[in-house]
Amino acid sequence: MKGVLDFARARREATPIAMVTSYDAWSARLAAAADVDCLLVGDSVAMVVHGFPDTLHATLEMMAAHTAAVRRGAPESFVVADMPFLSHRRGTAAAVEAAGALMRAGASAVKIEGLAGHEDVVAHLVGSGIPVMGHLGLTPQSVHQLGGYRVQGRSSEAAQRILEDARRLEQLGAFALVLECVPEQLAADITAALAIPTIGIGSGVRTSGQVLVMHDLLGLQADFRPRFARRYLEGHELVREAFARFVADVRAARFPAREEILC
Ligand code: KIV
């Protein structure tokens, strides 16, 4: 995908959208070569790359640096960058500064979690020419308020609130919406109610597309295996085994071999 119009077309033509997170140039290059539709520089980078316990530790500088790396690896791809914790909650001027920094770093759009309390920011960014992707349901930046990483929108009142927020985001000009960990029926209802595409994670199959965190897709973390995240590789085993073989070769003086010696 090259631009927001491609998202609208995908929704019209019911072509599923495949999005993965990427945080660096090498993975961006490989994902682009595999025809991934959209790369997300998620604030999950704070957890899976930097080792923090939650996404609240992602800073604007961190997000901009990873966005720039992804852009260098995938110059032609559509790249969405997460607005980090609180960067859209300090008023419109601060949000424009933050979003501008991400766009200048190479983003094609920004993603903003939640809606209540920053509707004006979404409208202002869209009006300023910055495409905005919404993110409703489980919004990890609010993990402490939500009481943990749990499915959202189970009660009819909660489901109604998420549906209303989704409609409002569309009215404000969001071009797409991530639905994280909501019941499948709610995700289907929201998708049917909107003209913009929905991209699900842990929300069933009846959305306009799916997103996975790269480290989950590649199985890079041995002990973290959410039920909704299909592993396409046991990456942690392959990587650990490669390191172990290197260590064994060095210790046995099998590396470098004759042909690996430069002179
Ligand atoms: O930060 C992230 O990786 C995300 C996805 C889980 C959608 O926002």
CSV table of C-alpha atoms and ligand atoms in Angstrom, one decimal:
chain,number,residue,atom,x,y,z
A,1,MET,CA,0.0,0.0,0.0
A,2,LYS,CA,1.3,3.4,-0.9
A,3,GLY,CA,-1.3,5.8,0.8
A,4,VAL,CA,-4.5,6.2,2.7
A,5,LEU,CA,-6.5,5.9,-0.5
A,6,ASP,CA,-5.3,2.3,-0.8
A,7,PHE,CA,-6.8,1.6,2.6
A,8,ALA,CA,-10.2,2.9,1.4
A,9,ARG,CA,-9.9,0.8,-1.7
A,10,ALA,CA,-9.0,-2.3,0.3
A,11,ARG,CA,-12.1,-1.7,2.4
A,12,ARG,CA,-14.4,-1.1,-0.6
A,13,GLU,CA,-13.1,-4.2,-2.4
A,14,ALA,CA,-12.9,-6.3,0.8
A,15,THR,CA,-9.3,-7.1,0.3
A,16,PRO,CA,-7.8,-8.1,3.6
A,17,ILE,CA,-5.0,-5.9,5.0
A,18,ALA,CA,-1.9,-7.5,6.5
A,19,MET,CA,0.0,-5.3,9.0
A,20,VAL,CA,3.0,-6.2,11.1
A,21,THR,CA,5.1,-4.3,13.5
A,22,SER,CA,8.7,-3.4,12.6
A,23,TYR,CA,11.2,-1.5,14.5
A,24,ASP,CA,14.4,-1.6,12.4
A,25,ALA,CA,15.7,-1.6,8.8
A,26,TRP,CA,16.4,-5.3,8.4
A,27,SER,CA,12.9,-6.5,9.4
A,28,ALA,CA,11.3,-3.7,7.4
A,29,ARG,CA,13.2,-4.7,4.3
A,30,LEU,CA,12.1,-8.4,4.7
A,31,ALA,CA,8.5,-7.5,5.5
A,32,ALA,CA,8.3,-5.3,2.5
A,33,ALA,CA,9.8,-8.0,0.3
A,34,ALA,CA,7.1,-10.3,1.6
A,35,ASP,CA,4.5,-7.9,0.4
A,36,VAL,CA,3.2,-6.9,3.9
A,37,ASP,CA,0.7,-4.1,3.3
A,38,CYS,CA,1.6,-1.8,6.2
A,39,LEU,CA,4.4,-1.6,8.7
A,40,LEU,CA,3.6,-0.4,12.2
A,41,VAL,CA,6.3,1.1,14.3
A,42,GLY,CA,4.4,0.1,17.4
A,43,ASP,CA,5.2,1.5,20.9
A,44,SER,CA,5.5,-2.2,21.7
A,45,VAL,CA,9.1,-1.5,20.7
A,46,ALA,CA,9.6,-0.4,24.3
A,47,MET,CA,8.8,-3.9,25.5
A,48,VAL,CA,10.0,-6.3,22.8
A,49,VAL,CA,13.2,-4.4,21.9
A,50,HIS,CA,14.1,-2.3,24.9
A,51,GLY,CA,12.9,-4.7,27.5
A,52,PHE,CA,10.6,-2.4,29.5
A,53,PRO,CA,7.6,-4.0,31.2
A,54,ASP,CA,5.0,-1.9,29.3
A,55,THR,CA,4.6,0.6,26.4
A,56,LEU,CA,4.5,3.6,28.8
A,57,HIS,CA,8.3,3.7,28.5
A,58,ALA,CA,8.2,4.5,24.7
A,59,THR,CA,9.4,8.1,24.2
A,60,LEU,CA,9.1,10.3,21.2
A,61,GLU,CA,12.8,10.1,20.6
A,62,MET,CA,12.7,6.3,20.7
A,63,MET,CA,9.7,6.2,18.3
A,64,ALA,CA,11.3,8.7,15.9
A,65,ALA,CA,14.6,6.7,15.8
A,66,HIS,CA,12.8,3.4,15.1
A,67,THR,CA,10.6,5.0,12.5
A,68,ALA,CA,13.6,6.4,10.7
A,69,ALA,CA,15.2,3.0,10.7
A,70,VAL,CA,12.1,1.3,9.3
A,71,ARG,CA,11.8,4.0,6.6
A,72,ARG,CA,15.4,3.4,5.6
A,73,GLY,CA,14.7,-0.4,5.3
A,74,ALA,CA,11.4,0.0,3.4
A,75,PRO,CA,11.5,3.3,1.4
A,76,GLU,CA,8.3,2.4,-0.5
A,77,SER,CA,6.2,1.0,2.3
A,78,PHE,CA,3.3,2.6,4.2
A,79,VAL,CA,4.7,3.1,7.7
A,80,VAL,CA,2.5,3.9,10.7
A,81,ALA,CA,4.2,5.2,13.8
A,82,ASP,CA,2.6,5.1,17.3
A,83,MET,CA,2.1,8.3,19.1
A,84,PRO,CA,3.8,7.5,22.4
A,85,PHE,CA,2.3,7.6,25.9
A,86,LEU,CA,0.8,11.1,26.7
A,87,SER,CA,2.2,12.7,23.6
A,88,HIS,CA,-1.4,13.4,22.3
A,89,ARG,CA,-2.7,14.4,25.8
A,90,ARG,CA,-0.7,17.7,26.3
A,91,GLY,CA,-2.9,19.8,24.0
A,92,THR,CA,-3.0,20.2,20.2
A,93,ALA,CA,0.2,22.1,19.8
A,94,ALA,CA,2.3,19.5,21.6
A,95,ALA,CA,0.5,16.7,19.6
A,96,VAL,CA,1.3,18.5,16.3
A,97,GLU,CA,5.0,18.7,17.4
A,98,ALA,CA,5.1,15.0,18.2
A,99,ALA,CA,3.2,13.9,15.1
A,100,GLY,CA,5.4,16.2,13.0
A,101,ALA,CA,8.5,14.7,14.4
A,102,LEU,CA,7.3,11.2,13.5
A,103,MET,CA,6.3,12.2,10.0
A,104,ARG,CA,9.6,13.9,9.5
A,105,ALA,CA,11.3,10.7,10.7
A,106,GLY,CA,9.6,8.8,7.9
A,107,ALA,CA,6.1,7.9,9.0
A,108,SER,CA,3.2,7.9,6.5
A,109,ALA,CA,0.7,8.2,9.3
A,110,VAL,CA,0.4,8.1,13.1
A,111,LYS,CA,-1.6,5.8,15.3
A,112,ILE,CA,-3.3,7.2,18.4
A,113,GLU,CA,-4.8,5.1,21.2
A,114,GLY,CA,-8.3,5.9,22.6
A,115,LEU,CA,-10.4,8.9,21.9
A,116,ALA,CA,-12.1,10.5,25.0
A,117,GLY,CA,-10.3,13.7,25.8
A,118,HIS,CA,-8.4,14.1,22.6
A,119,GLU,CA,-11.0,14.3,19.8
A,120,ASP,CA,-9.8,17.8,19.0
A,121,VAL,CA,-6.2,16.5,18.5
A,122,VAL,CA,-7.4,13.8,16.0
A,123,ALA,CA,-9.4,16.4,14.1
A,124,HIS,CA,-6.5,18.9,14.1
A,125,LEU,CA,-3.9,16.3,12.9
A,126,VAL,CA,-6.2,15.1,10.1
A,127,GLY,CA,-6.8,18.8,9.2
A,128,SER,CA,-3.1,19.4,9.2
A,129,GLY,CA,-2.5,16.7,6.6
A,130,ILE,CA,-1.4,13.9,9.0
A,131,PRO,CA,-3.3,10.7,8.5
A,132,VAL,CA,-4.5,9.2,11.7
A,133,MET,CA,-5.1,5.5,12.5
A,134,GLY,CA,-7.3,4.9,15.6
A,135,HIS,CA,-6.8,2.2,18.2
A,136,LEU,CA,-9.7,1.1,20.4
A,137,GLY,CA,-10.5,-1.9,22.6
A,138,LEU,CA,-7.5,-2.9,24.7
A,139,THR,CA,-5.3,0.2,24.6
A,140,PRO,CA,-2.0,-0.8,26.3
A,141,GLN,CA,-1.0,2.7,27.2
A,142,SER,CA,-4.0,2.6,29.6
A,143,VAL,CA,-3.1,-0.8,31.1
A,144,HIS,CA,-3.1,0.6,34.6
A,145,GLN,CA,-6.5,2.2,34.2
A,146,LEU,CA,-7.9,-1.0,32.6
A,147,GLY,CA,-6.6,-3.2,35.4
A,148,GLY,CA,-4.4,-5.4,33.1
A,149,TYR,CA,-4.2,-6.8,29.5
A,150,ARG,CA,-7.8,-8.0,29.2
A,151,VAL,CA,-10.5,-8.3,26.6
A,152,GLN,CA,-12.5,-5.0,26.3
A,153,GLY,CA,-16.2,-4.5,25.4
A,154,ARG,CA,-17.6,-7.6,26.9
A,155,SER,CA,-20.6,-5.9,28.5
A,156,SER,CA,-23.2,-4.3,26.2
A,157,GLU,CA,-22.5,-0.8,27.6
A,158,ALA,CA,-18.8,-1.2,27.1
A,159,ALA,CA,-19.4,-2.6,23.6
A,160,GLN,CA,-21.7,0.4,22.8
A,161,ARG,CA,-19.0,2.8,24.0
A,162,ILE,CA,-16.4,1.3,21.7
A,163,LEU,CA,-18.8,1.3,18.8
A,164,GLU,CA,-19.6,5.0,19.3
A,165,ASP,CA,-15.9,5.9,19.6
A,166,ALA,CA,-15.2,4.0,16.4
A,167,ARG,CA,-18.0,5.9,14.6
A,168,ARG,CA,-16.7,9.2,16.0
A,169,LEU,CA,-13.1,8.4,14.9
A,170,GLU,CA,-14.4,7.8,11.4
A,171,GLN,CA,-16.3,11.2,11.5
A,172,LEU,CA,-13.1,12.9,12.7
A,173,GLY,CA,-11.3,11.6,9.6
A,174,ALA,CA,-9.3,8.6,10.8
A,175,PHE,CA,-8.4,6.5,7.8
A,176,ALA,CA,-8.3,3.1,9.6
A,177,LEU,CA,-8.8,1.6,13.0
A,178,VAL,CA,-7.0,-1.0,15.1
A,179,LEU,CA,-9.3,-3.1,17.2
A,180,GLU,CA,-7.3,-4.9,19.9
A,181,CYS,CA,-8.8,-7.7,22.0
A,182,VAL,CA,-12.5,-7.1,21.6
A,183,PRO,CA,-15.1,-9.9,21.2
A,184,GLU,CA,-15.4,-11.2,17.6
A,185,GLN,CA,-19.0,-10.1,17.3
A,186,LEU,CA,-18.2,-6.5,18.4
A,187,ALA,CA,-15.3,-6.3,15.9
A,188,ALA,CA,-17.7,-7.6,13.2
A,189,ASP,CA,-20.4,-5.0,14.2
A,190,ILE,CA,-17.9,-2.1,14.2
A,191,THR,CA,-16.5,-3.3,10.8
A,192,ALA,CA,-20.0,-3.4,9.3
A,193,ALA,CA,-20.8,0.1,10.8
A,194,LEU,CA,-17.7,1.8,9.3
A,195,ALA,CA,-16.6,2.7,5.8
A,196,ILE,CA,-12.9,2.8,6.9
A,197,PRO,CA,-11.1,-0.5,7.4
A,198,THR,CA,-10.7,-2.2,10.8
A,199,ILE,CA,-7.5,-4.1,11.6
A,200,GLY,CA,-7.8,-6.6,14.3
A,201,ILE,CA,-5.5,-8.2,16.9
A,202,GLY,CA,-7.0,-10.8,19.2
A,203,SER,CA,-10.5,-9.7,17.8
A,204,GLY,CA,-11.4,-12.6,15.5
A,205,VAL,CA,-11.5,-12.9,11.8
A,206,ARG,CA,-14.3,-10.5,10.9
A,207,THR,CA,-12.2,-7.3,10.5
A,208,SER,CA,-10.8,-5.8,7.4
A,209,GLY,CA,-7.3,-7.0,8.2
A,210,GLN,CA,-5.0,-8.3,10.9
A,211,VAL,CA,-1.9,-7.1,12.7
A,212,LEU,CA,0.7,-9.0,14.6
A,213,VAL,CA,3.7,-8.0,16.6
A,214,MET,CA,6.7,-9.2,14.7
A,215,HIS,CA,8.3,-10.8,17.7
A,216,ASP,CA,5.1,-12.9,18.3
A,217,LEU,CA,4.8,-13.8,14.6
A,218,LEU,CA,8.4,-14.9,14.5
A,219,GLY,CA,8.3,-16.6,17.9
A,220,LEU,CA,11.3,-14.6,19.1
A,221,GLN,CA,10.3,-14.6,22.8
A,222,ALA,CA,10.3,-18.1,24.3
A,223,ASP,CA,8.0,-17.5,27.2
A,224,PHE,CA,5.4,-15.1,25.7
A,225,ARG,CA,2.7,-16.8,23.7
A,226,PRO,CA,-0.6,-15.1,23.6
A,227,ARG,CA,-3.4,-17.4,22.3
A,228,PHE,CA,-4.4,-15.0,19.5
A,229,ALA,CA,-0.9,-14.6,18.1
A,230,ARG,CA,0.0,-17.4,15.6
A,231,ARG,CA,3.7,-18.3,15.5
A,232,TYR,CA,5.0,-18.7,12.0
A,233,LEU,CA,8.5,-19.5,13.2
A,234,GLU,CA,10.1,-20.8,16.4
A,235,GLY,CA,12.6,-17.9,16.1
A,236,HIS,CA,13.8,-18.1,19.7
A,237,GLU,CA,15.0,-21.7,19.2
A,238,LEU,CA,16.6,-21.0,15.9
A,239,VAL,CA,18.5,-17.9,17.2
A,240,ARG,CA,19.6,-19.6,20.4
A,241,GLU,CA,20.8,-22.6,18.5
A,242,ALA,CA,22.8,-20.4,16.1
A,243,PHE,CA,24.4,-18.6,19.0
A,244,ALA,CA,25.2,-21.9,20.7
A,245,ARG,CA,26.8,-23.4,17.6
A,246,PHE,CA,29.0,-20.2,17.2
A,247,VAL,CA,30.1,-20.6,20.9
A,248,ALA,CA,30.8,-24.3,20.4
A,249,ASP,CA,32.8,-23.5,17.1
A,250,VAL,CA,34.9,-20.8,18.8
A,251,ARG,CA,35.6,-23.0,21.8
A,252,ALA,CA,36.7,-25.9,19.6
A,253,ALA,CA,38.7,-23.6,17.4
A,254,ARG,CA,36.5,-24.6,14.4
A,255,PHE,CA,35.9,-21.0,13.6
A,256,PRO,CA,37.3,-19.3,11.5
A,257,ALA,CA,38.0,-22.1,8.9
A,258,ARG,CA,40.8,-21.7,6.3
A,259,GLU,CA,38.5,-20.1,3.7
A,260,GLU,CA,37.2,-17.6,6.3
A,261,ILE,CA,40.7,-16.2,6.9
A,262,LEU,CA,41.2,-13.0,5.0
A,263,CYS,CA,44.9,-13.0,4.7
B,1,KIV,O1,2.4,-1.2,19.6
B,1,KIV,C1,1.9,-2.2,19.0
B,1,KIV,O2,2.6,-3.1,18.6
B,1,KIV,C2,0.5,-2.1,18.6
B,1,KIV,C3,-0.1,-3.3,18.0
B,1,KIV,C4,-0.4,-4.3,19.1
B,1,KIV,C5,-1.4,-3.0,17.3
B,1,KIV,O3,-0.1,-1.1,18.8
